[in-house]
Every structure is written in C-alpha cells, then in structure tokens.
Amino acid sequence: MIYIQLFLAFFYPGILGYGGGPASIPLIEYEVVDKYGWMNTSEFSEVLALGNSLPGPIAIKMAGYIGYEVGGVLGAIVALFATVGPSLVAMLILLNILYRYRQSPKVKRLSSFVLPAVVVLLAELTFDFLITSYDTIGIIYTIILIVGAYIALEKLKVHPAFVVMMGLIIGGIFL
C-alpha cells in the first residue's frame, strides 16, 4: 500500500508540474506533509534545501530522497518513476506525432524555427562553461581540455560520454 501512496503522491505533482520545476514543490509538500504525513514542514524544508543544492530538476531529487526514506530502494524507484512518468509519456506521444508528420511543410518550418534557438542556447551554455572553467582552473588548463576534447571527438571519433568521463577524471586527478 505504501508504494501505491508513493506513486500517487509524486504522480499528481508530476502531471501538474511538468518537468519537475519549482511549480511542483507546493504540490509535493501537500502530498508529503499534509496528506500522508511522512514528514513535517521543517523536515520537508530541509529536503528542499538539500535538493536545491544539487544540480537537476528539484522534483526528481526530492522524489528519490523521500521515496527512499518512506519505502527504501523500491520506494525511491516508484517515486522517481511517478515523477518522470507523465513527462516521459507526454514526450513519447508528442515525438510520435512529430515523427508521423515529419514530411509536413508545417513541421519542417517549425524545425527550421526551433533549430537556430537550440544552437543559440547551446552556444550560450558552452560560453558559460568556458567562463567557469577559466575562472576555476585558468586559461592554460582550459585550452588543454578544449583541444584534447576536440581531438578526441573530431579526429579520434571517441564517444562523447567517454570524453566527458575523461575530463572529469583529469580534473579530479590534476586539478
């Protein structure tokens, strides 16, 4: 019964707070504190503070922690699935519709409008990473990492996941 309650407690906020953003926090608080009484307000605020200190969507981090506290590992899995399930289903349905009409002139036009925005967002993210790297480790190490990643990705055709992993290892060992 606890797993069904966990599922419902995070499924409803998952539907209404699409993407796990800050808008879902009051919904999660109502379910966890008021409805089921798994935590009091003080404990919930501590979980919220912990979740805010980590990267990624807040609802997913809270679901994992609260699910684990209430129902162990299986509880964490159930709460996480309930949180990401609605977004996952919506994305799959929308992707299926988009794929079905991929030859449509309207869909092609939409793609031509969205692509430049994605490029600008990725360029801005890359610039932010560059500035952070420069501020943290200096220009020499930043250039070495950029050139090494470029060679690994473009010349040696190494999978990007391995390049990221190597960057983390190098950063952890040498910096």
Coordinates of N, CA, C and O in Angstrom, one line a residue:
M1 N 0.8 -1.2 0.0 CA 0.0 0.0 0.0 C 0.9 1.3 0.0 O 0.5 2.2 -0.6
I2 N 2.0 1.2 0.7 CA 2.9 2.4 0.7 C 3.4 2.8 -0.6 O 3.6 4.0 -0.9
Y3 N 3.6 1.8 -1.5 CA 4.2 2.1 -2.8 C 3.1 2.7 -3.7 O 3.4 3.6 -4.5
I4 N 1.9 2.3 -3.5 CA 0.8 3.0 -4.3 C 0.7 4.4 -3.8 O 0.5 5.4 -4.6
Q5 N 0.8 4.6 -2.5 CA 0.7 6.0 -2.0 C 1.9 6.8 -2.5 O 1.7 8.0 -2.8
L6 N 3.1 6.3 -2.5 CA 4.2 7.0 -3.0 C 4.0 7.3 -4.5 O 4.3 8.4 -4.9
F7 N 3.5 6.4 -5.2 CA 3.3 6.6 -6.7 C 2.3 7.8 -6.8 O 2.6 8.7 -7.6
L8 N 1.2 7.7 -6.1 CA 0.2 8.8 -6.3 C 0.7 10.1 -5.8 O 0.4 11.2 -6.4
A9 N 1.5 10.1 -4.7 CA 2.0 11.4 -4.1 C 2.9 12.1 -5.1 O 3.0 13.3 -5.0
F10 N 3.6 11.4 -5.9 CA 4.5 12.0 -6.9 C 4.0 12.1 -8.3 O 4.5 12.8 -9.1
F11 N 3.0 11.3 -8.6 CA 2.4 11.3 -9.9 C 1.5 12.5 -10.1 O 1.7 13.2 -11.2
Y12 N 0.7 12.9 -9.1 CA -0.1 14.1 -9.3 C 0.8 15.4 -9.5 O 0.5 16.1 -10.5
P13 N 1.8 15.6 -8.7 CA 2.6 16.8 -9.0 C 3.4 16.6 -10.3 O 3.7 17.6 -11.0
G14 N 3.7 15.4 -10.7 CA 4.4 15.1 -12.0 C 3.5 15.5 -13.2 O 4.0 16.0 -14.2
I15 N 2.2 15.4 -13.0 CA 1.3 15.7 -14.1 C 1.2 17.3 -14.2 O 1.2 17.9 -15.2
L16 N 1.0 17.9 -13.0 CA 0.7 19.3 -13.0 C 1.9 20.2 -13.0 O 1.9 21.3 -13.5
G17 N 3.0 19.7 -12.5 CA 4.3 20.4 -12.5 C 5.2 19.9 -13.6 O 6.3 19.4 -13.3
Y18 N 4.8 19.9 -14.8 CA 5.5 19.3 -16.0 C 7.0 19.7 -15.9 O 7.3 20.9 -15.8
G19 N 7.9 18.7 -15.9 CA 9.3 19.0 -16.0 C 10.0 19.0 -14.6 O 11.2 19.1 -14.6
G20 N 9.2 18.9 -13.6 CA 9.8 18.9 -12.2 C 10.4 20.2 -11.7 O 11.3 20.2 -10.9
G21 N 9.8 21.3 -12.2 CA 10.3 22.6 -11.8 C 9.8 23.0 -10.4 O 9.1 22.3 -9.7
P22 N 10.1 24.3 -10.1 CA 9.7 24.8 -8.8 C 8.2 24.9 -8.6 O 7.7 24.9 -7.4
A23 N 7.4 24.9 -9.6 CA 6.0 25.0 -9.5 C 5.4 23.7 -8.9 O 4.3 23.7 -8.3
S24 N 6.2 22.6 -8.9 CA 5.7 21.4 -8.4 C 6.0 21.2 -6.9 O 5.4 20.3 -6.2
I25 N 6.8 22.1 -6.3 CA 7.2 22.0 -4.9 C 6.0 22.1 -3.9 O 5.8 21.2 -3.0
P26 N 5.1 23.1 -4.1 CA 3.9 23.1 -3.2 C 3.0 21.9 -3.3 O 2.5 21.4 -2.3
L27 N 2.9 21.3 -4.5 CA 2.1 20.1 -4.7 C 2.8 18.9 -4.0 O 2.1 18.1 -3.4
I28 N 4.1 18.8 -4.1 CA 4.8 17.7 -3.4 C 4.6 17.9 -1.9 O 4.4 17.0 -1.1
E29 N 4.8 19.2 -1.4 CA 4.6 19.4 0.0 C 3.3 19.0 0.5 O 3.1 18.4 1.6
Y30 N 2.2 19.4 -0.2 CA 0.9 19.0 0.2 C 0.8 17.5 0.3 O 0.3 17.0 1.3
E31 N 1.3 16.7 -0.6 CA 1.2 15.3 -0.6 C 2.0 14.7 0.5 O 1.5 13.8 1.2
V32 N 3.2 15.1 0.7 CA 4.1 14.5 1.6 C 3.9 14.9 3.1 O 3.9 14.1 4.0
V33 N 3.5 16.2 3.3 CA 3.4 16.7 4.6 C 1.9 16.7 5.1 O 1.6 16.1 6.1
D34 N 1.0 17.2 4.3 CA -0.4 17.3 4.7 C -1.2 16.1 4.5 O -1.9 15.6 5.4
K35 N -1.1 15.5 3.4 CA -1.9 14.3 3.0 C -1.4 13.0 3.7 O -2.2 12.3 4.3
Y36 N -0.2 12.7 3.5 CA 0.3 11.4 4.0 C 1.1 11.5 5.3 O 1.3 10.5 6.0
G37 N 1.6 12.7 5.7 CA 2.3 12.9 7.0 C 3.6 12.2 7.1 O 4.0 11.8 8.2
W38 N 4.3 12.0 6.0 CA 5.6 11.3 6.0 C 6.7 12.2 6.6 O 7.7 11.7 7.1
M39 N 6.5 13.5 6.5 CA 7.4 14.5 7.1 C 6.6 15.7 7.7 O 5.5 15.9 7.3
N40 N 7.3 16.4 8.5 CA 6.7 17.7 8.9 C 7.3 18.8 8.1 O 8.2 18.6 7.2
T41 N 6.8 20.0 8.2 CA 7.2 21.1 7.4 C 8.7 21.4 7.5 O 9.4 21.7 6.5
S42 N 9.2 21.3 8.7 CA 10.7 21.5 8.9 C 11.5 20.5 8.2 O 12.5 20.9 7.5
E43 N 11.2 19.2 8.3 CA 11.9 18.2 7.5 C 11.8 18.4 6.0 O 12.8 18.2 5.3
F44 N 10.6 18.8 5.6 CA 10.4 19.0 4.1 C 11.3 20.2 3.7 O 11.9 20.1 2.6
S45 N 11.4 21.2 4.5 CA 12.2 22.3 4.1 C 13.7 22.0 4.0 O 14.4 22.5 3.2
E46 N 14.1 21.0 4.9 CA 15.5 20.6 4.8 C 15.7 19.7 3.5 O 16.8 19.9 2.9
V47 N 14.8 18.9 3.2 CA 14.9 18.1 1.9 C 14.9 19.1 0.7 O 15.7 18.9 -0.2
L48 N 14.1 20.1 0.8 CA 14.1 21.1 -0.3 C 15.4 21.8 -0.4 O 15.9 22.0 -1.5
A49 N 16.0 22.2 0.8 CA 17.3 22.9 0.7 C 18.4 21.9 0.2 O 19.2 22.4 -0.6
L50 N 18.3 20.7 0.6 CA 19.3 19.7 0.1 C 19.1 19.5 -1.5 O 20.1 19.5 -2.2
G51 N 17.8 19.4 -1.9 CA 17.6 19.3 -3.3 C 18.0 20.5 -4.1 O 18.5 20.3 -5.3
N52 N 17.9 21.7 -3.6 CA 18.3 22.9 -4.3 C 19.8 23.0 -4.4 O 20.3 23.7 -5.2
S53 N 20.5 22.3 -3.5 CA 22.0 22.4 -3.5 C 22.6 21.5 -4.6 O 23.8 21.6 -4.9
L54 N 21.8 20.6 -5.2 CA 22.3 19.7 -6.2 C 21.8 20.1 -7.6 O 20.7 20.6 -7.7
P55 N 22.5 19.7 -8.6 CA 22.0 20.1 -10.0 C 20.9 19.2 -10.4 O 20.7 18.0 -9.9
G56 N 20.1 19.7 -11.3 CA 19.0 18.9 -11.9 C 17.6 19.4 -11.4 O 17.5 20.2 -10.5
P57 N 16.6 18.8 -11.9 CA 15.2 19.1 -11.5 C 15.0 18.8 -10.1 O 15.2 17.7 -9.6
I58 N 14.4 19.7 -9.3 CA 14.2 19.6 -7.9 C 13.2 18.5 -7.6 O 13.4 17.7 -6.6
A59 N 12.2 18.3 -8.4 CA 11.2 17.3 -8.0 C 11.8 15.9 -8.1 O 11.4 15.0 -7.3
I60 N 12.7 15.6 -9.0 CA 13.3 14.3 -9.1 C 14.2 14.0 -7.9 O 14.1 12.9 -7.4
K61 N 14.9 15.0 -7.5 CA 15.8 14.8 -6.3 C 15.0 14.5 -5.1 O 15.3 13.7 -4.3
M62 N 13.9 15.3 -4.9 CA 13.0 15.2 -3.8 C 12.3 13.8 -3.8 O 12.2 13.2 -2.8
A63 N 11.9 13.4 -5.0 CA 11.2 12.1 -5.1 C 12.1 11.0 -4.7 O 11.7 10.0 -4.0
G64 N 13.4 11.0 -5.2 CA 14.3 10.0 -4.8 C 14.6 9.9 -3.3 O 14.5 8.8 -2.7
Y65 N 14.8 11.1 -2.7 CA 15.1 11.1 -1.3 C 13.9 10.7 -0.4 O 14.0 9.8 0.4
I66 N 12.7 11.3 -0.7 CA 11.5 11.0 0.1 C 11.1 9.5 -0.1 O 10.7 8.8 0.8
G67 N 11.1 9.1 -1.4 CA 10.8 7.7 -1.7 C 11.7 6.7 -0.9 O 11.2 5.7 -0.4
Y68 N 13.0 7.0 -0.9 CA 13.9 6.2 -0.1 C 13.6 6.2 1.4 O 13.6 5.1 2.0
E69 N 13.3 7.3 1.9 CA 13.0 7.5 3.3 C 11.8 6.7 3.7 O 11.7 6.1 4.8
V70 N 10.8 6.7 2.8 CA 9.5 6.1 3.1 C 9.4 4.6 2.8 O 8.9 3.8 3.6
G71 N 10.0 4.3 1.6 CA 9.9 2.9 1.2 C 11.2 2.2 0.8 O 11.1 1.2 0.0
G72 N 12.3 2.7 1.2 CA 13.6 2.1 0.8 C 13.9 2.3 -0.7 O 13.4 3.2 -1.3
V73 N 14.7 1.4 -1.2 CA 15.2 1.5 -2.6 C 14.0 1.4 -3.6 O 13.9 2.1 -4.5
L74 N 13.1 0.4 -3.3 CA 11.9 0.3 -4.2 C 11.0 1.5 -4.1 O 10.5 2.0 -5.1
G75 N 10.9 2.1 -2.9 CA 10.2 3.4 -2.8 C 10.8 4.5 -3.6 O 10.0 5.3 -4.2
A76 N 12.1 4.6 -3.6 CA 12.8 5.6 -4.4 C 12.5 5.4 -5.9 O 12.2 6.3 -6.6
I77 N 12.5 4.1 -6.3 CA 12.3 3.8 -7.7 C 10.9 4.2 -8.1 O 10.6 4.8 -9.1
V78 N 9.9 3.8 -7.2 CA 8.5 4.1 -7.5 C 8.3 5.6 -7.6 O 7.6 6.1 -8.5
A79 N 8.8 6.4 -6.6 CA 8.6 7.8 -6.6 C 9.3 8.5 -7.8 O 8.7 9.4 -8.4
L80 N 10.5 8.0 -8.2 CA 11.1 8.6 -9.3 C 10.3 8.3 -10.6 O 10.2 9.2 -11.4
F81 N 9.9 7.1 -10.7 CA 9.1 6.8 -11.9 C 7.8 7.6 -12.0 O 7.4 8.1 -13.0
A82 N 7.1 7.8 -10.8 CA 5.9 8.6 -10.8 C 6.2 10.0 -11.1 O 5.3 10.7 -11.7
T83 N 7.4 10.5 -10.8 CA 7.7 11.9 -11.1 C 8.0 12.1 -12.6 O 7.6 13.1 -13.2
V84 N 8.8 11.2 -13.2 CA 9.2 11.4 -14.6 C 8.2 10.7 -15.5 O 8.2 11.1 -16.7
G85 N 7.4 9.9 -15.1 CA 6.4 9.1 -15.9 C 5.6 10.0 -16.8 O 5.5 9.9 -18.0
P86 N 4.8 11.0 -16.2 CA 4.0 11.9 -17.0 C 4.7 12.6 -18.1 O 4.3 12.7 -19.2
S87 N 5.9 13.2 -17.8 CA 6.7 13.9 -18.8 C 7.2 12.9 -19.8 O 7.2 13.3 -21.0
L88 N 7.6 11.8 -19.4 CA 8.1 10.8 -20.4 C 7.0 10.4 -21.4 O 7.2 10.3 -22.6
V89 N 5.8 10.1 -20.9 CA 4.7 9.7 -21.7 C 4.3 10.8 -22.7 O 4.1 10.6 -23.9
A90 N 4.2 12.0 -22.1 CA 3.9 13.2 -23.0 C 4.9 13.4 -24.1 O 4.6 13.6 -25.2
M91 N 6.2 13.2 -23.7 CA 7.3 13.4 -24.8 C 7.2 12.3 -25.8 O 7.4 12.6 -27.0
L92 N 6.9 11.1 -25.4 CA 6.8 10.0 -26.4 C 5.6 10.2 -27.3 O 5.7 9.9 -28.5
I93 N 4.5 10.6 -26.8 CA 3.3 10.9 -27.6 C 3.6 12.0 -28.6 O 3.3 11.9 -29.8
L94 N 4.1 13.1 -28.1 CA 4.4 14.2 -29.0 C 5.5 13.9 -30.0 O 5.4 14.3 -31.2
L95 N 6.5 13.1 -29.6 CA 7.5 12.7 -30.6 C 6.9 11.8 -31.6 O 7.3 11.9 -32.8
N96 N 6.0 10.9 -31.3 CA 5.3 10.1 -32.2 C 4.5 10.9 -33.2 O 4.6 10.6 -34.4
I97 N 3.8 11.9 -32.7 CA 3.0 12.8 -33.6 C 4.0 13.5 -34.5 O 3.7 13.6 -35.8
L98 N 5.0 14.1 -34.0 CA 6.0 14.8 -34.8 C 6.6 13.9 -35.9 O 6.8 14.3 -37.0
Y99 N 7.0 12.7 -35.5 CA 7.6 11.8 -36.4 C 6.6 11.4 -37.5 O 7.0 11.2 -38.7
R100 N 5.3 11.2 -37.2 CA 4.3 10.8 -38.1 C 4.1 11.9 -39.2 O 3.9 11.6 -40.4
Y101 N 4.3 13.2 -38.8 CA 4.1 14.3 -39.7 C 5.4 15.0 -40.1 O 5.4 16.1 -40.5
R102 N 6.5 14.2 -40.1 CA 7.8 14.8 -40.3 C 8.0 15.4 -41.7 O 8.8 16.3 -41.9
Q103 N 7.2 14.9 -42.7 CA 7.3 15.4 -44.0 C 6.4 16.6 -44.3 O 6.5 17.2 -45.4
S104 N 5.6 16.9 -43.3 CA 4.7 18.1 -43.5 C 5.5 19.4 -43.6 O 6.4 19.6 -42.9
P105 N 5.0 20.2 -44.5 CA 5.7 21.5 -44.6 C 5.7 22.4 -43.3 O 6.6 23.1 -43.0
K106 N 4.6 22.2 -42.6 CA 4.5 23.0 -41.3 C 5.5 22.5 -40.3 O 6.1 23.2 -39.5
V107 N 5.7 21.1 -40.2 CA 6.6 20.6 -39.3 C 8.0 20.9 -39.7 O 8.9 21.3 -38.8
K108 N 8.3 20.9 -41.0 CA 9.6 21.3 -41.4 C 9.9 22.8 -41.1 O 11.0 23.2 -40.7
R109 N 8.9 23.6 -41.3 CA 9.0 25.0 -41.0 C 9.3 25.2 -39.5 O 10.1 26.0 -39.1
L110 N 8.5 24.5 -38.6 CA 8.7 24.6 -37.2 C 10.1 24.2 -36.8 O 10.8 24.8 -36.0
S111 N 10.6 23.1 -37.4 CA 12.0 22.7 -37.2 C 13.0 23.7 -37.6 O 14.0 24.0 -36.9
S112 N 12.7 24.4 -38.7 CA 13.7 25.5 -39.1 C 13.6 26.7 -38.2 O 14.6 27.4 -38.1
F113 N 12.5 26.9 -37.5 CA 12.5 28.0 -36.5 C 13.1 27.6 -35.2 O 13.7 28.4 -34.5
V114 N 13.0 26.3 -34.8 CA 13.5 25.8 -33.5 C 15.0 25.6 -33.5 O 15.7 25.9 -32.6
L115 N 15.5 25.1 -34.6 CA 17.0 24.8 -34.7 C 17.9 26.0 -34.4 O 18.8 25.8 -33.6
P116 N 17.6 27.2 -34.9 CA 18.5 28.3 -34.5 C 18.4 28.6 -33.0 O 19.5 29.0 -32.4
A117 N 17.3 28.5 -32.4 CA 17.1 28.8 -31.0 C 17.9 27.7 -30.2 O 18.6 28.1 -29.2
V118 N 17.9 26.5 -30.6 CA 18.7 25.5 -29.9 C 20.2 25.7 -30.1 O 20.9 25.6 -29.1
V119 N 20.6 26.1 -31.2 CA 22.0 26.5 -31.5 C 22.5 27.6 -30.5 O 23.5 27.6 -29.9
V120 N 21.6 28.7 -30.4 CA 22.0 29.8 -29.6 C 22.0 29.4 -28.1 O 23.0 29.8 -27.4
L121 N 21.1 28.6 -27.7 CA 21.1 28.1 -26.3 C 22.3 27.3 -26.0 O 23.0 27.4 -24.9
L122 N 22.7 26.4 -26.9 CA 23.9 25.5 -26.7 C 25.2 26.4 -26.7 O 26.1 26.1 -26.0
A123 N 25.2 27.4 -27.6 CA 26.4 28.3 -27.7 C 26.5 29.1 -26.4 O 27.6 29.2 -25.8
E124 N 25.4 29.5 -25.8 CA 25.4 30.3 -24.6 C 25.8 29.4 -23.4 O 26.6 29.8 -22.6
L125 N 25.4 28.1 -23.4 CA 25.8 27.2 -22.4 C 27.3 26.9 -22.5 O 28.0 26.8 -21.5
T126 N 27.8 26.7 -23.7 CA 29.2 26.5 -23.9 C 30.0 27.7 -23.4 O 31.1 27.5 -22.8
F127 N 29.6 28.9 -23.8 CA 30.3 30.1 -23.3 C 30.3 30.1 -21.8 O 31.3 30.5 -21.2
D128 N 29.2 29.8 -21.1 CA 29.1 29.8 -19.7 C 30.1 28.8 -19.1 O 30.8 29.1 -18.1
F129 N 30.2 27.6 -19.7 CA 31.2 26.6 -19.2 C 32.6 27.1 -19.4 O 33.4 26.8 -18.6
L130 N 32.8 27.7 -20.5 CA 34.2 28.3 -20.8 C 34.6 29.3 -19.8 O 35.7 29.2 -19.2
I131 N 33.7 30.2 -19.5 CA 34.0 31.2 -18.4 C 34.2 30.6 -17.1 O 35.1 31.0 -16.3
T132 N 33.4 29.6 -16.7 CA 33.5 29.0 -15.4 C 34.8 28.2 -15.4 O 35.5 28.2 -14.3
S133 N 35.2 27.5 -16.4 CA 36.4 26.8 -16.5 C 37.6 27.8 -16.4 O 38.6 27.5 -15.6
Y134 N 37.6 28.9 -17.1 CA 38.6 29.9 -17.0 C 38.8 30.4 -15.6 O 39.9 30.5 -15.0
D135 N 37.6 30.7 -14.9 CA 37.7 31.3 -13.6 C 38.2 30.2 -12.6 O 38.8 30.6 -11.6
T136 N 37.9 29.0 -12.8 CA 38.2 27.9 -11.8 C 39.6 27.4 -12.0 O 40.3 27.3 -11.0
I137 N 40.0 27.0 -13.2 CA 41.3 26.4 -13.4 C 42.3 27.1 -14.2 O 43.5 26.7 -14.3
G138 N 41.9 28.3 -14.8 CA 42.9 29.1 -15.5 C 42.8 28.8 -17.0 O 42.3 27.8 -17.5
I139 N 43.5 29.7 -17.8 CA 43.4 29.6 -19.2 C 44.2 28.4 -19.8 O 43.7 27.8 -20.8
I140 N 45.3 28.1 -19.2 CA 46.2 27.0 -19.8 C 45.4 25.7 -19.8 O 45.3 25.0 -20.8
Y141 N 44.9 25.3 -18.6 CA 44.2 24.0 -18.4 C 42.9 24.0 -19.3 O 42.5 23.0 -19.8
T142 N 42.3 25.2 -19.3 CA 41.1 25.3 -20.1 C 41.4 25.0 -21.6 O 40.7 24.2 -22.3
I143 N 42.4 25.6 -22.1 CA 42.8 25.4 -23.5 C 43.2 23.9 -23.8 O 42.8 23.3 -24.8
I144 N 43.9 23.4 -22.8 CA 44.4 22.0 -23.0 C 43.1 21.0 -23.0 O 43.1 20.1 -23.9
L145 N 42.1 21.3 -22.1 CA 40.9 20.5 -22.1 C 40.1 20.6 -23.4 O 39.6 19.7 -24.0
I146 N 40.0 21.9 -23.9 CA 39.3 22.1 -25.1 C 39.9 21.4 -26.3 O 39.3 20.8 -27.1
V147 N 41.2 21.6 -26.5 CA 42.0 21.0 -27.6 C 41.9 19.5 -27.5 O 41.7 18.8 -28.5
G148 N 42.1 18.9 -26.3 CA 42.1 17.5 -26.1 C 40.7 16.9 -26.4 O 40.6 15.9 -27.1
A149 N 39.6 17.6 -26.0 CA 38.3 17.2 -26.3 C 38.0 17.2 -27.8 O 37.4 16.3 -28.4
Y150 N 38.5 18.3 -28.4 CA 38.3 18.4 -29.9 C 38.9 17.3 -30.6 O 38.3 16.7 -31.5
I151 N 40.2 17.0 -30.3 CA 40.9 15.9 -31.0 C 40.2 14.6 -30.7 O 40.1 13.8 -31.6
A152 N 39.8 14.3 -29.5 CA 39.2 13.1 -29.2 C 37.9 12.9 -29.9 O 37.6 11.8 -30.5
L153 N 37.1 14.0 -30.0 CA 35.7 13.9 -30.6 C 35.8 13.9 -32.1 O 35.2 13.1 -32.8
E154 N 36.6 14.8 -32.7 CA 36.6 15.0 -34.2 C 37.6 14.2 -34.9 O 37.3 13.7 -36.0
K155 N 38.8 14.0 -34.3 CA 39.8 13.3 -35.1 C 39.8 11.8 -34.7 O 39.9 10.9 -35.6
L156 N 39.7 11.5 -33.4 CA 39.7 10.1 -33.0 C 38.4 9.4 -32.9 O 38.3 8.2 -32.7
K157 N 37.3 10.2 -33.1 CA 35.9 9.7 -33.1 C 35.6 9.0 -31.8 O 34.9 8.0 -31.8
V158 N 36.0 9.5 -30.6 CA 35.7 8.9 -29.3 C 34.3 9.3 -29.0 O 33.9 10.5 -29.2
H159 N 33.5 8.4 -28.4 CA 32.1 8.7 -28.0 C 32.2 9.9 -26.9 O 33.0 9.9 -26.0
P160 N 31.2 10.8 -27.1 CA 31.2 12.0 -26.2 C 31.1 11.6 -24.7 O 31.7 12.3 -23.8
A161 N 30.5 10.5 -24.3 CA 30.4 10.1 -22.9 C 31.8 9.8 -22.4 O 32.1 10.2 -21.2
F162 N 32.6 9.2 -23.2 CA 34.0 8.9 -22.7 C 34.8 10.2 -22.6 O 35.7 10.3 -21.7
V163 N 34.6 11.1 -23.5 CA 35.3 12.4 -23.4 C 34.9 13.1 -22.1 O 35.8 13.6 -21.4
V164 N 33.7 13.2 -21.8 CA 33.2 13.8 -20.6 C 33.8 13.1 -19.4 O 34.3 13.7 -18.4
M165 N 33.8 11.7 -19.4 CA 34.3 11.0 -18.3 C 35.8 11.2 -18.1 O 36.3 11.4 -17.0
M166 N 36.5 11.3 -19.2 CA 38.0 11.6 -19.1 C 38.2 13.0 -18.6 O 39.2 13.2 -17.8
G167 N 37.4 13.9 -19.0 CA 37.5 15.3 -18.5 C 37.3 15.3 -17.0 O 38.1 16.0 -16.3
L168 N 36.3 14.6 -16.5 CA 36.1 14.5 -15.1 C 37.3 13.9 -14.3 O 37.7 14.3 -13.3
I169 N 37.8 12.8 -14.9 CA 38.9 12.1 -14.3 C 40.2 13.0 -14.3 O 40.8 13.1 -13.2
I170 N 40.4 13.6 -15.4 CA 41.6 14.5 -15.4 C 41.5 15.7 -14.5 O 42.4 16.0 -13.7
G171 N 40.3 16.2 -14.4 CA 40.0 17.3 -13.5 C 40.1 16.9 -12.0 O 40.7 17.6 -11.2
G172 N 39.7 15.7 -11.7 CA 39.8 15.1 -10.4 C 41.2 14.8 -10.0 O 41.6 15.0 -8.8
I173 N 42.0 14.4 -10.9 CA 43.4 14.0 -10.6 C 44.3 15.2 -10.6 O 45.1 15.4 -9.6
F174 N 44.3 16.0 -11.6 CA 45.3 17.1 -11.7 C 44.9 18.4 -11.2 O 45.7 19.3 -11.1
L175 N 43.6 18.6 -11.0 CA 43.2 20.0 -10.6 C 42.6 19.9 -9.3 O 42.2 20.5 -8.5

